[in-house]
Short mmCIF file of C-alpha atoms in Angstrom, two decimals:
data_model
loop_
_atom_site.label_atom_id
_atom_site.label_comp_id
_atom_site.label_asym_id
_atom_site.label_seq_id
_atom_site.Cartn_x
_atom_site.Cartn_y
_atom_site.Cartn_z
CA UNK A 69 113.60 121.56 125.70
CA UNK A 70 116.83 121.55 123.33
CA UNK A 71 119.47 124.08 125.08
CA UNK A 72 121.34 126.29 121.92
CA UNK A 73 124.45 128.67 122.49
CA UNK A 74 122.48 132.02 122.25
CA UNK A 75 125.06 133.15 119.80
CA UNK A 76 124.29 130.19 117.13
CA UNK A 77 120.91 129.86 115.05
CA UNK A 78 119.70 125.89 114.76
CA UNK A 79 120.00 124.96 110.87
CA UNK A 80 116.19 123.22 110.97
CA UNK A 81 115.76 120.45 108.73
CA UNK A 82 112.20 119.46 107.28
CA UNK A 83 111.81 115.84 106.94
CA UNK A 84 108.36 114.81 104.59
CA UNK A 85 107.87 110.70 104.28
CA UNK A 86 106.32 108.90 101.75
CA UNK A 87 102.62 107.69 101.71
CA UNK A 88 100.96 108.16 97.98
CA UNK A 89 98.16 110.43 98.58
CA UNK A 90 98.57 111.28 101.84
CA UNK A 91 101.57 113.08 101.24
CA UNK A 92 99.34 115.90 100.55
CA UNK A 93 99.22 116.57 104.03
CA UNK A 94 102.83 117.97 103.87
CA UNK A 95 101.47 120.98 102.57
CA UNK A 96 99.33 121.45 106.06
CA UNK A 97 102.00 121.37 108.07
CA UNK A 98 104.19 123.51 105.86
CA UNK A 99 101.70 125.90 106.26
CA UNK A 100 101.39 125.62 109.94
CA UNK A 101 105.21 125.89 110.36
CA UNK A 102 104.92 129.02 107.76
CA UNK A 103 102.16 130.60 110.19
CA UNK A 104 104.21 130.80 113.24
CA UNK A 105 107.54 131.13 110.90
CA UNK A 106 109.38 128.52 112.00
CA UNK A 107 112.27 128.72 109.54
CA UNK A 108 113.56 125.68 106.87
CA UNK A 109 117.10 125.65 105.80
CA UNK A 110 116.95 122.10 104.31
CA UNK A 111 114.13 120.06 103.23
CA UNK A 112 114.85 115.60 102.83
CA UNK A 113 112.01 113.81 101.55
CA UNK A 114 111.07 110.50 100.05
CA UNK A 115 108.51 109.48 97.38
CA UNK A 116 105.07 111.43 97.99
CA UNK A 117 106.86 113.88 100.20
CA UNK A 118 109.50 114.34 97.53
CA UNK A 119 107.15 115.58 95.02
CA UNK A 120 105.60 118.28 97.38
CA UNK A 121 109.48 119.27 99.24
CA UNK A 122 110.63 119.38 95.54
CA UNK A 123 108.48 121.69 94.51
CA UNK A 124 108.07 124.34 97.39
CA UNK A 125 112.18 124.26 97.64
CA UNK A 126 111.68 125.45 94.42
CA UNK A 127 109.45 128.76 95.40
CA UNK A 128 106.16 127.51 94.96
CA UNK A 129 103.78 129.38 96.91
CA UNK A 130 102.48 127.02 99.70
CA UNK A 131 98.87 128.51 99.24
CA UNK A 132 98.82 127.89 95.32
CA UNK A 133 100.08 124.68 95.61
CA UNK A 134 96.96 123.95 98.05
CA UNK A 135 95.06 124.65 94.97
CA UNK A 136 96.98 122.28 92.83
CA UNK A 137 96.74 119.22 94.61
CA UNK A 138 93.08 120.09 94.80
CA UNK A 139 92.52 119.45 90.88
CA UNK A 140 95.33 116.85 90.42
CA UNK A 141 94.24 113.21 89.36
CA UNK A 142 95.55 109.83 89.51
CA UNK A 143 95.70 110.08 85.42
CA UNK A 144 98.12 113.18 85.95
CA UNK A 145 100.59 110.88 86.64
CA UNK A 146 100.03 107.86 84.26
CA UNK A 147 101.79 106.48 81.20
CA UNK A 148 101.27 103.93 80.16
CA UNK A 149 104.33 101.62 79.07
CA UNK A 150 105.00 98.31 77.02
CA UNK A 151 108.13 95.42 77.91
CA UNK A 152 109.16 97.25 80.80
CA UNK A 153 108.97 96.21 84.59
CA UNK A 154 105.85 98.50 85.76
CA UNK A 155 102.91 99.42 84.30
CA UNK A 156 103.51 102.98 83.65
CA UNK A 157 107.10 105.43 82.87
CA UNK A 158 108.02 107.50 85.93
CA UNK A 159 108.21 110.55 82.83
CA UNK A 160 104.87 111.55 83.76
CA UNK A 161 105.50 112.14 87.02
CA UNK A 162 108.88 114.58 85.99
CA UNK A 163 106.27 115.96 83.33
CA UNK A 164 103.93 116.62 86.28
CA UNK A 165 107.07 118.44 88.06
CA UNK A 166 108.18 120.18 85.15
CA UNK A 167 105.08 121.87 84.77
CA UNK A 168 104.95 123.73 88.05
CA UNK A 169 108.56 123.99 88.50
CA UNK A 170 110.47 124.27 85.29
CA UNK A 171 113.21 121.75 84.42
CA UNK A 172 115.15 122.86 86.59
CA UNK A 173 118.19 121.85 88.52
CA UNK A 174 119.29 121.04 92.50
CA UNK A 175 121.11 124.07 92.34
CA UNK A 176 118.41 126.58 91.20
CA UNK A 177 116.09 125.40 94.38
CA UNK A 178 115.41 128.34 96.86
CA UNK A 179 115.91 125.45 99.73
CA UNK A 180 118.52 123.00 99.88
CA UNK A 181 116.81 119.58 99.01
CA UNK A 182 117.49 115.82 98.78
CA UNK A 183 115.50 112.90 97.81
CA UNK A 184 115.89 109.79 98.70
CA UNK A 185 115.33 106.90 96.12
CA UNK A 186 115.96 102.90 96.92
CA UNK A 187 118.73 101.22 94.79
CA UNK A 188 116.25 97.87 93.46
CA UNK A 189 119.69 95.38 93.34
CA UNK A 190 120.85 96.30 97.07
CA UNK A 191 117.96 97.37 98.76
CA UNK A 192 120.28 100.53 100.27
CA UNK A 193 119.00 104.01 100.29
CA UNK A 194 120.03 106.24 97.23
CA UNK A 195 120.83 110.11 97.96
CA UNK A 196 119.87 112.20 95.06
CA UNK A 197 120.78 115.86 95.30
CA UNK A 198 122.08 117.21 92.14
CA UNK A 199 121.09 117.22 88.66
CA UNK A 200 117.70 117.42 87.74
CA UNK A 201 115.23 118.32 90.06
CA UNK A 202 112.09 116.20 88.38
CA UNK A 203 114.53 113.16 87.36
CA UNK A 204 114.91 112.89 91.00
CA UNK A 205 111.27 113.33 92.09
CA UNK A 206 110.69 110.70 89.85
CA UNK A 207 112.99 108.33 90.78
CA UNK A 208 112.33 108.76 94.56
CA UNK A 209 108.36 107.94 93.90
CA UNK A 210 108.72 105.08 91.79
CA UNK A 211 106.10 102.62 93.80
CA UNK A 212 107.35 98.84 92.61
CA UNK A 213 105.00 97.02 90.65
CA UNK A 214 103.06 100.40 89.06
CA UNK A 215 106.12 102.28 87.79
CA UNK A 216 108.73 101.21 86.03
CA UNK A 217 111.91 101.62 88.27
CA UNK A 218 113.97 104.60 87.05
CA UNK A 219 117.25 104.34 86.10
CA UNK A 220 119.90 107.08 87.52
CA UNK A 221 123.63 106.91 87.24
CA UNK A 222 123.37 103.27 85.92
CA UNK A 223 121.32 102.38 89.72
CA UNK A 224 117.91 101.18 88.97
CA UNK A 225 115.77 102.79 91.86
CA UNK A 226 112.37 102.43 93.58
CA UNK A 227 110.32 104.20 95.95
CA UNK A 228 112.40 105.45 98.51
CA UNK A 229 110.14 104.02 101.22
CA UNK A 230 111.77 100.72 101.18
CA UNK A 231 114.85 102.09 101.98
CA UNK A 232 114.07 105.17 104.08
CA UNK A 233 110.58 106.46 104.51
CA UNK A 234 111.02 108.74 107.03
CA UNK A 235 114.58 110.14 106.12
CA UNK A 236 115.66 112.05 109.32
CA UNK A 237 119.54 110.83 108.97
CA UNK A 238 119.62 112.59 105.53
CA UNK A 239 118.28 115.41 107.08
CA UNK A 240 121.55 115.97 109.70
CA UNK A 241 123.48 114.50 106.88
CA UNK A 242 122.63 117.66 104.82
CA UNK A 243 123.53 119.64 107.89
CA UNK A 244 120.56 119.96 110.18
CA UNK A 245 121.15 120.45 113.90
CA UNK A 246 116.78 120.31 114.78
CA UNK A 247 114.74 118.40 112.57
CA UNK A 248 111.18 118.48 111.87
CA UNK A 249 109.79 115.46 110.56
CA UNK A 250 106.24 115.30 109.13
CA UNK A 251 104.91 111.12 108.90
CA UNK A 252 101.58 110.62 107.14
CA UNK A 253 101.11 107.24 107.84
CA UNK A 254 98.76 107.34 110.82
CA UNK A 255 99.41 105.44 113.89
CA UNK A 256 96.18 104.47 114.56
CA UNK A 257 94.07 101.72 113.85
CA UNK A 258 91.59 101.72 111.16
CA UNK A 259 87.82 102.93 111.87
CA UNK A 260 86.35 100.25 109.12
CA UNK A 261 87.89 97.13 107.45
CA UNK A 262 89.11 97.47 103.85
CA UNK A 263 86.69 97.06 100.98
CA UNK A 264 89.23 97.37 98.09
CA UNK A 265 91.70 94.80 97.12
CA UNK A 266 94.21 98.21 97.13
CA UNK A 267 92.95 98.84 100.29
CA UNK A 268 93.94 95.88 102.18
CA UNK A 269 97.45 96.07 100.12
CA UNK A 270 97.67 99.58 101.14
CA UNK A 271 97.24 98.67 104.91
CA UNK A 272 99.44 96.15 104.61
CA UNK A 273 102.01 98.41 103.41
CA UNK A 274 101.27 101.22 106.12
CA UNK A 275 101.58 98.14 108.81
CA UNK A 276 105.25 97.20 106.80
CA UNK A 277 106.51 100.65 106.73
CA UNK A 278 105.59 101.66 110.02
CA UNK A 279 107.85 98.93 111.69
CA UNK A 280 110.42 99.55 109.42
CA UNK A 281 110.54 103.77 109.78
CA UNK A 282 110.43 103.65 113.50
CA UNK A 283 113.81 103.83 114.85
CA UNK A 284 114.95 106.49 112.06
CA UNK A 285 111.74 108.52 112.62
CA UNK A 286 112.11 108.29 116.37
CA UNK A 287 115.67 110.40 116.21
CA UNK A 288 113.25 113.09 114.60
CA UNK A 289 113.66 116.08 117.18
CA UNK A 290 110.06 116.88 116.99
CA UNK A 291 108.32 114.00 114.92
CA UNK A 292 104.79 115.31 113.16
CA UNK A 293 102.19 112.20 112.82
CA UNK A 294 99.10 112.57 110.97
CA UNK A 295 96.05 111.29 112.54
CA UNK A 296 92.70 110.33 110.84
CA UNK A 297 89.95 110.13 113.46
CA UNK A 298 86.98 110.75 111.53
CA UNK A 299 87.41 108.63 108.92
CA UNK A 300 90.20 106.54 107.20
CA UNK A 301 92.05 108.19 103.94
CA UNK A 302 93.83 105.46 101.97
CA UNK A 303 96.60 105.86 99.55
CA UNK A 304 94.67 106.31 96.73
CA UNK A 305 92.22 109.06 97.87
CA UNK A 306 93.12 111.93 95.73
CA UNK A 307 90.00 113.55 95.70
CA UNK A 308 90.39 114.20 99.77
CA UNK A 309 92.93 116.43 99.30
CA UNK A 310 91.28 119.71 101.51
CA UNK A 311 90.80 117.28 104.17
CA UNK A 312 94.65 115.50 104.20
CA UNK A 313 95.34 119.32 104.27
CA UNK A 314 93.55 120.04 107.10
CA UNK A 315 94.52 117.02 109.11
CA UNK A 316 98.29 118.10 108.42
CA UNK A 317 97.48 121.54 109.55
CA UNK A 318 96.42 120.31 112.98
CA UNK A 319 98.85 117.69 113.57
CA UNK A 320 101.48 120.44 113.14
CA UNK A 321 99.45 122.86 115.37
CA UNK A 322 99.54 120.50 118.28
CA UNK A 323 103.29 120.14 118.42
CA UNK A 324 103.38 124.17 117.52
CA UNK A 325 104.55 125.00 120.88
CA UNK A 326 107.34 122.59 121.28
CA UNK A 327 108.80 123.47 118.32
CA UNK A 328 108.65 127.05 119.32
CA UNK A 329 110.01 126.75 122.44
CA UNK A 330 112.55 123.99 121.30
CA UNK A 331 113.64 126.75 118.43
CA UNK A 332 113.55 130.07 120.87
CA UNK A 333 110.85 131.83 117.99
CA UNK A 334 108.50 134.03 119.79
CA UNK A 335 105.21 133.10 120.24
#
């Protein structure tokens, strides 16, 4: 249990990783940690997680959003694009953004956010937290190879995954002192072998990222893990949205308590 000075409130940071459609699971455990009102004061996310910490730092009810992701499809987010490097423009996905949220800017968000985006020349992480809210989105969920990398301050940039996944450090970079972060790559190993040529990439990638998030997602204070007993959900899996939900919900439940007590909330 995490010892505060009775006098000072934690600043609690909300940290949502990256994982294509799974990142609807975010919105389980943000409405597990809104049941038992567990308070966010920042919110750092990359790629998938971006799009859904974007958006409720903006207001966004939790519940309608819920029924958002419920209709969405994979052609939401597709345009398609000639002589550049990716198949479609990341402007659909700030489109996509624009039309829940508004074209808005950093500065109008209810929640301090950040995204984080990966510079494609260095390979560092990119820290985008002003401007425009969608730009950013956009630029943080650019997945190499499908969208054409966005270009930002004269820094082409990529799915923040390669550089940060899990982004706890920009979490007690914005100021956190406890932070939450929610993973939705599962630990576990696959029920059935992949049938799908994206499939077996997407595992590949889960295997990749895992390694590589580790240490940073390890210096989570409570770290949230999404687990998939009854059946594997790969990245492209869209139309399994109530379920991702679901499973966020209860992976959020389970460390409910520790947060609590960690936190000093009443139960």
């Amino acid at each position: 249990m995490i010892f505060w000075p009775p006098w000072r409130k934690p600043k609690v940071g909300l940290v949502l990783g990256g994982g294509v459609a799974r990142g609807i699971a975010h919105i389980g455990v943000i409405k597990a940690l809104a049941s038992y009102k567990v308070p966010i004061d920042y919110i750092a996310a990359t790629s998938a997680g971006a799009l859904v910490g974007a958006v409720y730092a903006a207001g966004l009810d939790i519940n309608l959003l819920e029924e958002i992701v419920q209709r969405i499809k994979w052609s939401d987010f597709f345009r398609f694009t000639l002589f550049r490097p990716g198949f479609t423009s990341p402007a659909a996905i700030e489109d996509f953004v624009v039309k829940y949220i508004g074209d808005i800017e950093f500065k109008d968000l209810k929640i301090p956010f950040a995204a984080a985006a990966t510079d494609i020349r260095t390979g560092e992480r990119v820290v985008i937290n002003s401007g425009k809210v969608a730009k950013a989105v956009a630029s943080s969920a650019t997945f190499p190879g499908v969208f054409a990398p966005g270009v930002l301050e004269g820094k082409y940039l990529i799915d923040g995954g390669i550089a940060s996944n899990v982004p706890v450090d920009l979490a007690r970079e914005m100021g956190a002192d406890y932070v939450i972060a929610s993973d939705v790559i599962p630990e576990t190993t696959i029920n059935v072998l992949p049938g799908e040529a994206m499939q077996v990439l997407g595992r590949a990638l889960d295997l990749v990222l895992k390694k590589l998030q580790r240490e940073e997602a390890g210096r989570a204070d409570t770290l949230i893990e999404l687990k998939m007993e009854a059946e594997d959900i790969w990245h492209l899996d869209l139309h399994k949205a109530r379920k991702l939900i679901a499973a966020g919900e209860v992976a959020a439940h389970r460390l409910s308590r520790k947060i609590r007590q960690d936190l000093r909330l009443k139960v």
